[in-house]
mmCIF file of C-alpha atoms in Angstrom:
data_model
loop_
_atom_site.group_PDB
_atom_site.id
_atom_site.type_symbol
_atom_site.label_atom_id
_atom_site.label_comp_id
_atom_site.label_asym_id
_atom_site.label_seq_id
_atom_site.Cartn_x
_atom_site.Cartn_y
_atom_site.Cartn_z
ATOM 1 C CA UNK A 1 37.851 -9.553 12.104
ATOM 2 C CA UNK A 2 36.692 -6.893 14.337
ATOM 3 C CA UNK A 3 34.017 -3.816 13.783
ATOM 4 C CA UNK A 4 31.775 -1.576 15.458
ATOM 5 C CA UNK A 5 27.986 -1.167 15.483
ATOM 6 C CA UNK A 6 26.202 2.176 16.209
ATOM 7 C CA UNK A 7 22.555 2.177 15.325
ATOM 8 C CA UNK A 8 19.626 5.273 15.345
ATOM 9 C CA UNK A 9 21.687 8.468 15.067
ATOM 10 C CA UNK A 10 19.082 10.444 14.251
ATOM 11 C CA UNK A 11 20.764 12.949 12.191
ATOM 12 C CA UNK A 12 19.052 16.279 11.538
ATOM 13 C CA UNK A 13 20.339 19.256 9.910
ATOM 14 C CA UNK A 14 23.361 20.693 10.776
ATOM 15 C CA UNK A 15 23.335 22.832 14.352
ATOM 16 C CA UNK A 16 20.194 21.626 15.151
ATOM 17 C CA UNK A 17 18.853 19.159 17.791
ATOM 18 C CA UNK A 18 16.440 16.330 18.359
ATOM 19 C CA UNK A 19 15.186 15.708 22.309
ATOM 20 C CA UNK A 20 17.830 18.303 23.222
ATOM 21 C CA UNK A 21 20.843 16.767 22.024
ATOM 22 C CA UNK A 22 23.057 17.338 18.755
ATOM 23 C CA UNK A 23 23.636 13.702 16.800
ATOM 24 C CA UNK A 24 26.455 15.203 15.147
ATOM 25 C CA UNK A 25 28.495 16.011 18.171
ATOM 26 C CA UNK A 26 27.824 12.630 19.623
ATOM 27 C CA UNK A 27 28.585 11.131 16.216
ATOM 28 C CA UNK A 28 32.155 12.855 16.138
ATOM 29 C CA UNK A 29 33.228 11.655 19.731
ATOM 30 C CA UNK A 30 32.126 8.390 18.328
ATOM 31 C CA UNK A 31 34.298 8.599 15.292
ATOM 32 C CA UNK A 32 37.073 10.296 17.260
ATOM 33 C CA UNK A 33 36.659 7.395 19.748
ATOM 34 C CA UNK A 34 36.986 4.653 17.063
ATOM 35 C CA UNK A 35 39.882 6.286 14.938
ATOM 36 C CA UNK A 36 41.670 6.555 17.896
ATOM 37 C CA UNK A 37 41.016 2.946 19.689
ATOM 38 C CA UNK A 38 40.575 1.095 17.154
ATOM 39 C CA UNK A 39 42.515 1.012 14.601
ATOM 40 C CA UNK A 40 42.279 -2.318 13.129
ATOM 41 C CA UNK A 41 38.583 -1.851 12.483
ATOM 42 C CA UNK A 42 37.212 -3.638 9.338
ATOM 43 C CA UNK A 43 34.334 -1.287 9.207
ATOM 44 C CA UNK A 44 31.864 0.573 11.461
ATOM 45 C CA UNK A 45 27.772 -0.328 10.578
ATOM 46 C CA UNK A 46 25.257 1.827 11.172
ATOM 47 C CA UNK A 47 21.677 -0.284 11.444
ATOM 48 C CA UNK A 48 19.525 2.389 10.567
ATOM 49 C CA UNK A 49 17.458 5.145 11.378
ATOM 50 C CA UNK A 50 20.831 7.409 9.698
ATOM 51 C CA UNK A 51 18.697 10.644 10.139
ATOM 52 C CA UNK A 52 15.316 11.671 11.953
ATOM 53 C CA UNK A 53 13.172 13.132 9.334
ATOM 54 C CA UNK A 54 14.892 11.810 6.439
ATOM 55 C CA UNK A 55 15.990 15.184 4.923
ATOM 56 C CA UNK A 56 18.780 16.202 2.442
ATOM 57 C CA UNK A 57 19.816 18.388 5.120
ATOM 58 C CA UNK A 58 20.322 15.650 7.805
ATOM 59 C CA UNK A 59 22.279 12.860 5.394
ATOM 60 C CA UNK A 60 24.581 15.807 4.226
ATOM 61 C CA UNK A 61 25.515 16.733 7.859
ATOM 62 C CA UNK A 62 25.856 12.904 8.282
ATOM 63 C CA UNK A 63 28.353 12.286 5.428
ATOM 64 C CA UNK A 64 30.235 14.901 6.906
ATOM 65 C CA UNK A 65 30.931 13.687 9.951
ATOM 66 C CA UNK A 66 31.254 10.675 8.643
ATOM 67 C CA UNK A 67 34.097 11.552 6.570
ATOM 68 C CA UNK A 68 36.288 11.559 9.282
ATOM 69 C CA UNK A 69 36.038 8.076 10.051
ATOM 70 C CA UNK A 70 38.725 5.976 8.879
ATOM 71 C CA UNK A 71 37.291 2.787 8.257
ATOM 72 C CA UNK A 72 34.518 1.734 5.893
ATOM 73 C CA UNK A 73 30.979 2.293 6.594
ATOM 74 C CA UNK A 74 28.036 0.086 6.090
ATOM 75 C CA UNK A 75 24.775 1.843 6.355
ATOM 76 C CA UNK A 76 21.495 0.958 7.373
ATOM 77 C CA UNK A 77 17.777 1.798 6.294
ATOM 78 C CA UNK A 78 15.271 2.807 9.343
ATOM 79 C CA UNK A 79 11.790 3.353 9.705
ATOM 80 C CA UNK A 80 12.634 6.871 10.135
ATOM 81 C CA UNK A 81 15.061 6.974 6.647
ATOM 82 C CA UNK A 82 14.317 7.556 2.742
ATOM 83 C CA UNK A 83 16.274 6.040 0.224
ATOM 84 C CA UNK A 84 16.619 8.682 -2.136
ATOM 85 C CA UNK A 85 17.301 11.526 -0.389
ATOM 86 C CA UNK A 86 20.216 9.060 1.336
ATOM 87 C CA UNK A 87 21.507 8.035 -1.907
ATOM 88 C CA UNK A 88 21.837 11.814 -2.875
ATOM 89 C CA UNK A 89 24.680 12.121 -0.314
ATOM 90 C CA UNK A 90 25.902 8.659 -0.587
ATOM 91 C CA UNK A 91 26.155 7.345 -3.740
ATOM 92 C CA UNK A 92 28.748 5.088 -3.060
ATOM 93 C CA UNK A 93 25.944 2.463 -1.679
ATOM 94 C CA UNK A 94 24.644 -0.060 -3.519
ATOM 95 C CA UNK A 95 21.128 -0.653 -4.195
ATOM 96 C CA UNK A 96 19.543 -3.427 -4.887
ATOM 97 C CA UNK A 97 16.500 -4.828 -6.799
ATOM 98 C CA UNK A 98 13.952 -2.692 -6.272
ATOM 99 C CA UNK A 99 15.925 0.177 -4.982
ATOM 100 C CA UNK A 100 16.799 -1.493 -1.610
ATOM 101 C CA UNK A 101 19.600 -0.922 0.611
ATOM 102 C CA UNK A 102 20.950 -4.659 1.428
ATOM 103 C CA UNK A 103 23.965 -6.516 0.479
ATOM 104 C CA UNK A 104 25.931 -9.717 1.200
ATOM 105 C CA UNK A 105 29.487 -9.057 1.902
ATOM 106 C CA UNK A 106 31.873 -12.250 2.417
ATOM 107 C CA UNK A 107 35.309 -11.641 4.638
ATOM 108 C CA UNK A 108 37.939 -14.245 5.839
ATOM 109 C CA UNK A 109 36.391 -14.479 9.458
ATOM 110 C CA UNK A 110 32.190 -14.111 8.437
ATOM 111 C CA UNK A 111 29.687 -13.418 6.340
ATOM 112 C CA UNK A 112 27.869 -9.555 6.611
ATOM 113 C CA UNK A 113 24.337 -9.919 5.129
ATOM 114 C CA UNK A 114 22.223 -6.732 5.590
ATOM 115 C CA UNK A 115 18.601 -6.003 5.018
ATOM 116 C CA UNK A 116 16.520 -3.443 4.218
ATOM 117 C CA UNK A 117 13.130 -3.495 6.213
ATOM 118 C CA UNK A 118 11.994 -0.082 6.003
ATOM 119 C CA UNK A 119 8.289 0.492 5.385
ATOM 120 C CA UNK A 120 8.063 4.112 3.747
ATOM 121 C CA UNK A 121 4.211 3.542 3.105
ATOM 122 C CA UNK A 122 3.808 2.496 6.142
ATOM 123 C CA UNK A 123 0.806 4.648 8.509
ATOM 124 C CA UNK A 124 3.370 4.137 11.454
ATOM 125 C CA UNK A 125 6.849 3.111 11.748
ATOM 126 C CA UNK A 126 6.732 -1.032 11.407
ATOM 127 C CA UNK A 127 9.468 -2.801 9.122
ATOM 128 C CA UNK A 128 8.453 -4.699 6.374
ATOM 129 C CA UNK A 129 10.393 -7.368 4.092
ATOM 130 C CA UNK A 130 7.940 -7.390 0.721
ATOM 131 C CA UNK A 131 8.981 -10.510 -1.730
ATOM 132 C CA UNK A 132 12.105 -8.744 -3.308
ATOM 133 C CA UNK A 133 13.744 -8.621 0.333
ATOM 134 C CA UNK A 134 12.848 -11.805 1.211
ATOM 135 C CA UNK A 135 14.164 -13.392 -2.169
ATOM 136 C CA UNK A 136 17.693 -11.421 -1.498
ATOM 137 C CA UNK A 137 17.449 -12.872 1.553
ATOM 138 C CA UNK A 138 17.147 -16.153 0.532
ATOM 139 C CA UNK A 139 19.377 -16.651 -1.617
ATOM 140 C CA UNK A 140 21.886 -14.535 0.545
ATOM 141 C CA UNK A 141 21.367 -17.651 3.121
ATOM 142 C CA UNK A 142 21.808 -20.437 0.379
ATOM 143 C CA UNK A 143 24.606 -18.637 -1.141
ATOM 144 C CA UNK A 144 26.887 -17.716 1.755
ATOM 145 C CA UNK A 145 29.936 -19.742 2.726
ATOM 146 C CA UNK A 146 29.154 -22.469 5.786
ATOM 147 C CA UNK A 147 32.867 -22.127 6.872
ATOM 148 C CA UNK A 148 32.403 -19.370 8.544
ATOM 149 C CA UNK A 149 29.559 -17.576 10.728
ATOM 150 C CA UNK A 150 27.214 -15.006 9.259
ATOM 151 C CA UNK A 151 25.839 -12.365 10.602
ATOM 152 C CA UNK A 152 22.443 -10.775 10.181
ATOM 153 C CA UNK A 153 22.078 -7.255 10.495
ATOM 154 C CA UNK A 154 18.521 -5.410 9.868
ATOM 155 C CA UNK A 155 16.984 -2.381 11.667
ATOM 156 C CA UNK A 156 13.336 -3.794 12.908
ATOM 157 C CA UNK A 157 13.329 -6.954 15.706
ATOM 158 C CA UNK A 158 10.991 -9.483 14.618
ATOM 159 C CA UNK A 159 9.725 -10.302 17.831
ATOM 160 C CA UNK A 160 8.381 -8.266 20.732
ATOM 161 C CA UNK A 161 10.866 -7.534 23.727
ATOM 162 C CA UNK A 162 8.231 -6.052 26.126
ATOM 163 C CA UNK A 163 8.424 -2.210 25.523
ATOM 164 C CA UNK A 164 5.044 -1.652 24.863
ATOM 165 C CA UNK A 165 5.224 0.525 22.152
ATOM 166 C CA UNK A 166 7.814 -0.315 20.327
ATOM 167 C CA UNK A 167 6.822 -4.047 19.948
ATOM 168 C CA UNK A 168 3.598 -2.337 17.869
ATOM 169 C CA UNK A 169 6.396 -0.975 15.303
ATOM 170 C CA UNK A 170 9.018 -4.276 14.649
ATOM 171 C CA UNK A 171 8.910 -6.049 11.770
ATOM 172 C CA UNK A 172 5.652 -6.473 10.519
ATOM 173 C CA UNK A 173 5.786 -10.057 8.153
ATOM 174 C CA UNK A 174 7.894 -11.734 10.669
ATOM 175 C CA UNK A 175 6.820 -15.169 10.312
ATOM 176 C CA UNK A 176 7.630 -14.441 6.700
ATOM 177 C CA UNK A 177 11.206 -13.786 7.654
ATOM 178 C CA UNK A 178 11.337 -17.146 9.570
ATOM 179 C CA UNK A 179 10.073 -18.973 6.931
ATOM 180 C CA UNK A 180 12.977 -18.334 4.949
ATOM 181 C CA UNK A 181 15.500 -18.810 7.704
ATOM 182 C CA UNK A 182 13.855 -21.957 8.695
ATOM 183 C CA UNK A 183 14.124 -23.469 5.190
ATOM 184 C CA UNK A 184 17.995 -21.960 4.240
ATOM 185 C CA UNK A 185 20.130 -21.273 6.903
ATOM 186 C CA UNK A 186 20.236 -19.870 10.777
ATOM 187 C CA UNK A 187 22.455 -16.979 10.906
ATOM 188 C CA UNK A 188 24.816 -17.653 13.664
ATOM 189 C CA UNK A 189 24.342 -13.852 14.806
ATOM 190 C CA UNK A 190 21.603 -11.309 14.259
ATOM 191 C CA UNK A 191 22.062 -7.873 14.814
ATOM 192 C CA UNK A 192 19.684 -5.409 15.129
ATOM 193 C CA UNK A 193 18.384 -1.429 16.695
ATOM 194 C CA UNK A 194 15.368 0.418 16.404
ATOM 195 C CA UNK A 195 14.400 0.121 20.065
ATOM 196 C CA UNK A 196 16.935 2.801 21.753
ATOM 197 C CA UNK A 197 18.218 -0.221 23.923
ATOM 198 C CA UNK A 198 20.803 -2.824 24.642
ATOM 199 C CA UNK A 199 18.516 -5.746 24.664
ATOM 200 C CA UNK A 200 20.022 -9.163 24.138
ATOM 201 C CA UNK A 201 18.523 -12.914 24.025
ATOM 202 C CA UNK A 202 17.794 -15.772 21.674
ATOM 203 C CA UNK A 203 15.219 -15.821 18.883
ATOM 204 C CA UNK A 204 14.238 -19.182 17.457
ATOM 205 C CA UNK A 205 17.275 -20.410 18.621
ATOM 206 C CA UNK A 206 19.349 -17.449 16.995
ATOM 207 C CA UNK A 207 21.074 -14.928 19.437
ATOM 208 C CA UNK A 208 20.523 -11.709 18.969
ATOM 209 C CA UNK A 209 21.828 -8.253 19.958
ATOM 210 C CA UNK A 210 20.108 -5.140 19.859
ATOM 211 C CA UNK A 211 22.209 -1.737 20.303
ATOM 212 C CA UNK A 212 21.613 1.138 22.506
ATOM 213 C CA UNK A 213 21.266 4.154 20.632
ATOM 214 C CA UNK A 214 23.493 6.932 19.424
ATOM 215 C CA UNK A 215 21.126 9.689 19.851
ATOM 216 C CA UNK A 216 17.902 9.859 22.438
ATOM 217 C CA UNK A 217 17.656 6.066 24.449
ATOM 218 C CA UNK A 218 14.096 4.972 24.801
ATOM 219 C CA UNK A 219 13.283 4.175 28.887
ATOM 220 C CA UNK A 220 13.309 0.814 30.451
ATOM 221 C CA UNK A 221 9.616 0.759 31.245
ATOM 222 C CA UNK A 222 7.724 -1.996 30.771
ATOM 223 C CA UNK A 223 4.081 -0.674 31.421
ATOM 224 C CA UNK A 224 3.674 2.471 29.116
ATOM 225 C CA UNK A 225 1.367 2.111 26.758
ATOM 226 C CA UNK A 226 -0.224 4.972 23.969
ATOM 227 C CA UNK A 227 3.446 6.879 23.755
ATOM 228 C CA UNK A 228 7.615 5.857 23.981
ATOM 229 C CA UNK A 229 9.216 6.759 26.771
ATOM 230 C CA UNK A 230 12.214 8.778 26.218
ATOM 231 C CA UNK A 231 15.796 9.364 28.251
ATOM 232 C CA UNK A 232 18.866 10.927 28.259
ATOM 233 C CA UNK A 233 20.983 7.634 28.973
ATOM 234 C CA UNK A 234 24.302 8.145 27.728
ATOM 235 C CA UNK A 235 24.730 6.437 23.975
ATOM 236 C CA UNK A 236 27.581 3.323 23.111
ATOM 237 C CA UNK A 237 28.750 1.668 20.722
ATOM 238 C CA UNK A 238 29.658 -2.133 20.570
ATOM 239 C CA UNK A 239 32.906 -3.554 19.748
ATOM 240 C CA UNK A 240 33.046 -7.087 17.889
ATOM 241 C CA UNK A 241 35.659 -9.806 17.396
ATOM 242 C CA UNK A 242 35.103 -12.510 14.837
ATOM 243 C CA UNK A 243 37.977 -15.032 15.388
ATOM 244 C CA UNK A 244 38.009 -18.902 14.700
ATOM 245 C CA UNK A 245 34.117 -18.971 14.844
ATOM 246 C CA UNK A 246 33.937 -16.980 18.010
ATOM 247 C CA UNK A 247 32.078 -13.963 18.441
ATOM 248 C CA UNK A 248 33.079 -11.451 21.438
ATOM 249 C CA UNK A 249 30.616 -8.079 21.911
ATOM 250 C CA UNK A 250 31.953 -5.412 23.891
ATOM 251 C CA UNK A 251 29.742 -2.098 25.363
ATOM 252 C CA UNK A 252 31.941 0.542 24.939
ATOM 253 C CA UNK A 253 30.258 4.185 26.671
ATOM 254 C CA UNK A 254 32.247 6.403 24.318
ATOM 255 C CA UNK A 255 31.173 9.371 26.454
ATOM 256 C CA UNK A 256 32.223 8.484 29.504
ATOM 257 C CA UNK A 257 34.427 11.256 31.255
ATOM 258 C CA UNK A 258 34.806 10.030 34.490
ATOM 259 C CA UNK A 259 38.175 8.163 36.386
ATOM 260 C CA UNK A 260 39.864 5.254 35.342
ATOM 261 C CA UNK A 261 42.066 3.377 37.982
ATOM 262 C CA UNK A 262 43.646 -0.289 38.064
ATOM 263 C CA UNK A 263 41.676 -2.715 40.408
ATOM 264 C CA UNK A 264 45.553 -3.427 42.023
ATOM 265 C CA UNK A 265 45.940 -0.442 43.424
ATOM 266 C CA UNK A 266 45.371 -0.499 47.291
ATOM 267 C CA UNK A 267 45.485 3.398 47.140
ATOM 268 C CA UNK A 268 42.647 4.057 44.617
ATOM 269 C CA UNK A 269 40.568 0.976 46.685
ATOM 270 C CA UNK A 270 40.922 2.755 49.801
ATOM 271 C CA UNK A 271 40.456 6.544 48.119
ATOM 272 C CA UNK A 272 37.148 5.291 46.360
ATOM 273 C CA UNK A 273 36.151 3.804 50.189
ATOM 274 C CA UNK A 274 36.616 6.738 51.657
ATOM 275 C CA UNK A 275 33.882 8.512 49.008
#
């Protein structure tokens, strides 16, 4: 099985921009990127933060671009999302008790469980899993087949990674999410964004892999406190294999528009010396 994670495009209405840049034009060299590389794609996830200020506007432009894409999409709540105004564009999405976006999904290779851990009465931008999420959890963990790996997918890291800032707006409950892992089932992989990075590790003995962002990238500065550090670093998407209980991650820079050259060739050796 193979798919592709993007996380926090950022989506805003159409022709506008967020930190100087246009989501929707990096969205579509995404999409023209994956339609054209990657054909055998089982489905592209999005882990949240879909649009900025959570207007009709922005999830409109997003299905839009969107519809382009040739593979299924599996889509995210972020602490920057609201549900209804997403459902209004896609409808297609199911919601769960309570009116949450999450979902267990069962393939030949793994096991997709998503979460929903946005907050939206929350006085900043923490995650939250209330009772309802955790129970879907739960039983997602109980539930899915142990003959194959599953995979964990939420927007908020419950843990702190050492960006200042951002480790005051993860997942606010997470000993609450443990709890239930601890007692059910590890995932084998949990996937994850929010934090406008490629960060990767192991939590509670779980690895993990956080993707950079589509839109804005938040700096690698450990010191800031009181405000996020933004960038321009270009965006990426990852590429995943599932295969016989292996799981392969690959950066891909979409963007990139500089040379390619094969590593045999004594010609473009000595031409890149000679720069």
């Amino acid at each position: 099985m193979k798919f592709v994670i993007l996380t926090d495009t950022h989506f805003v209405a159409r022709g506008r921009k967020i930190y100087g840049l246009d989501p929707a034009e990096r969205l579509a060299a995404a999409v023209d990127c994956i339609n054209r590389q990657h054909r055998d794609t089982a489905f592209v996830i999005i882990t949240g933060d879909l649009a900025h200020w959570g207007e009709d506007a922005a999830y409109e432009n997003l299905a839009d671009v969107l519809s382009g894409l040739n593979a299924p999409t599996m889509l995210l709540m972020g602490n920057h999302d609201r549900r209804d105004a997403f459902a209004r564009y896609f409808p297609g999405v199911k919601r769960g008790a309570g009116g949450f976006v999450q979902a267990m999904q069962v393939f030949d290779e793994a096991t997709v469980v998503t979460l929903d851990t946005l907050n939206e009465a929350a006085p900043n931008h923490e995650g939250l899993l209330c009772a309802d999420r955790l129970d879907f959890l739960e039983q997602a963990l109980r539930s899915a087949p142990t003959d194959r790996p599953l995979l964990l997918f939420q927007h908020h890291p419950p843990f702190d990674t050492g960006l200042c800032y951002m480790d005051t707006i993860r997942l606010a409950n997470p000993e609450a999410e443990w709890e239930v892992i601890a007692r059910t089932r590890r995932p084998d992989y949990l996937f994850m964004g929010h934090l406008h990075r490629p960060i990767a590790g192991i939590w509670n003995g779980i690895p993990f892999h956080i993707q950079r962002a589509l839109a804005h990238q938040v700096a690698f500065d450990l010191e800031t406190e009181g405000h996020i550090p933004g960038s321009h670093e270009p965006p990426d998407y990852s590429h995943v294999t599932v295969a016989g209980g292996q799981i392969v991650i690959h950066q891909c820079p979409f963007l990139y528009a500089g040379p390619r050259f094969s590593l045999h060739d004594k010609a473009a050796l000595d031409g890149l010396l000679e720069r």
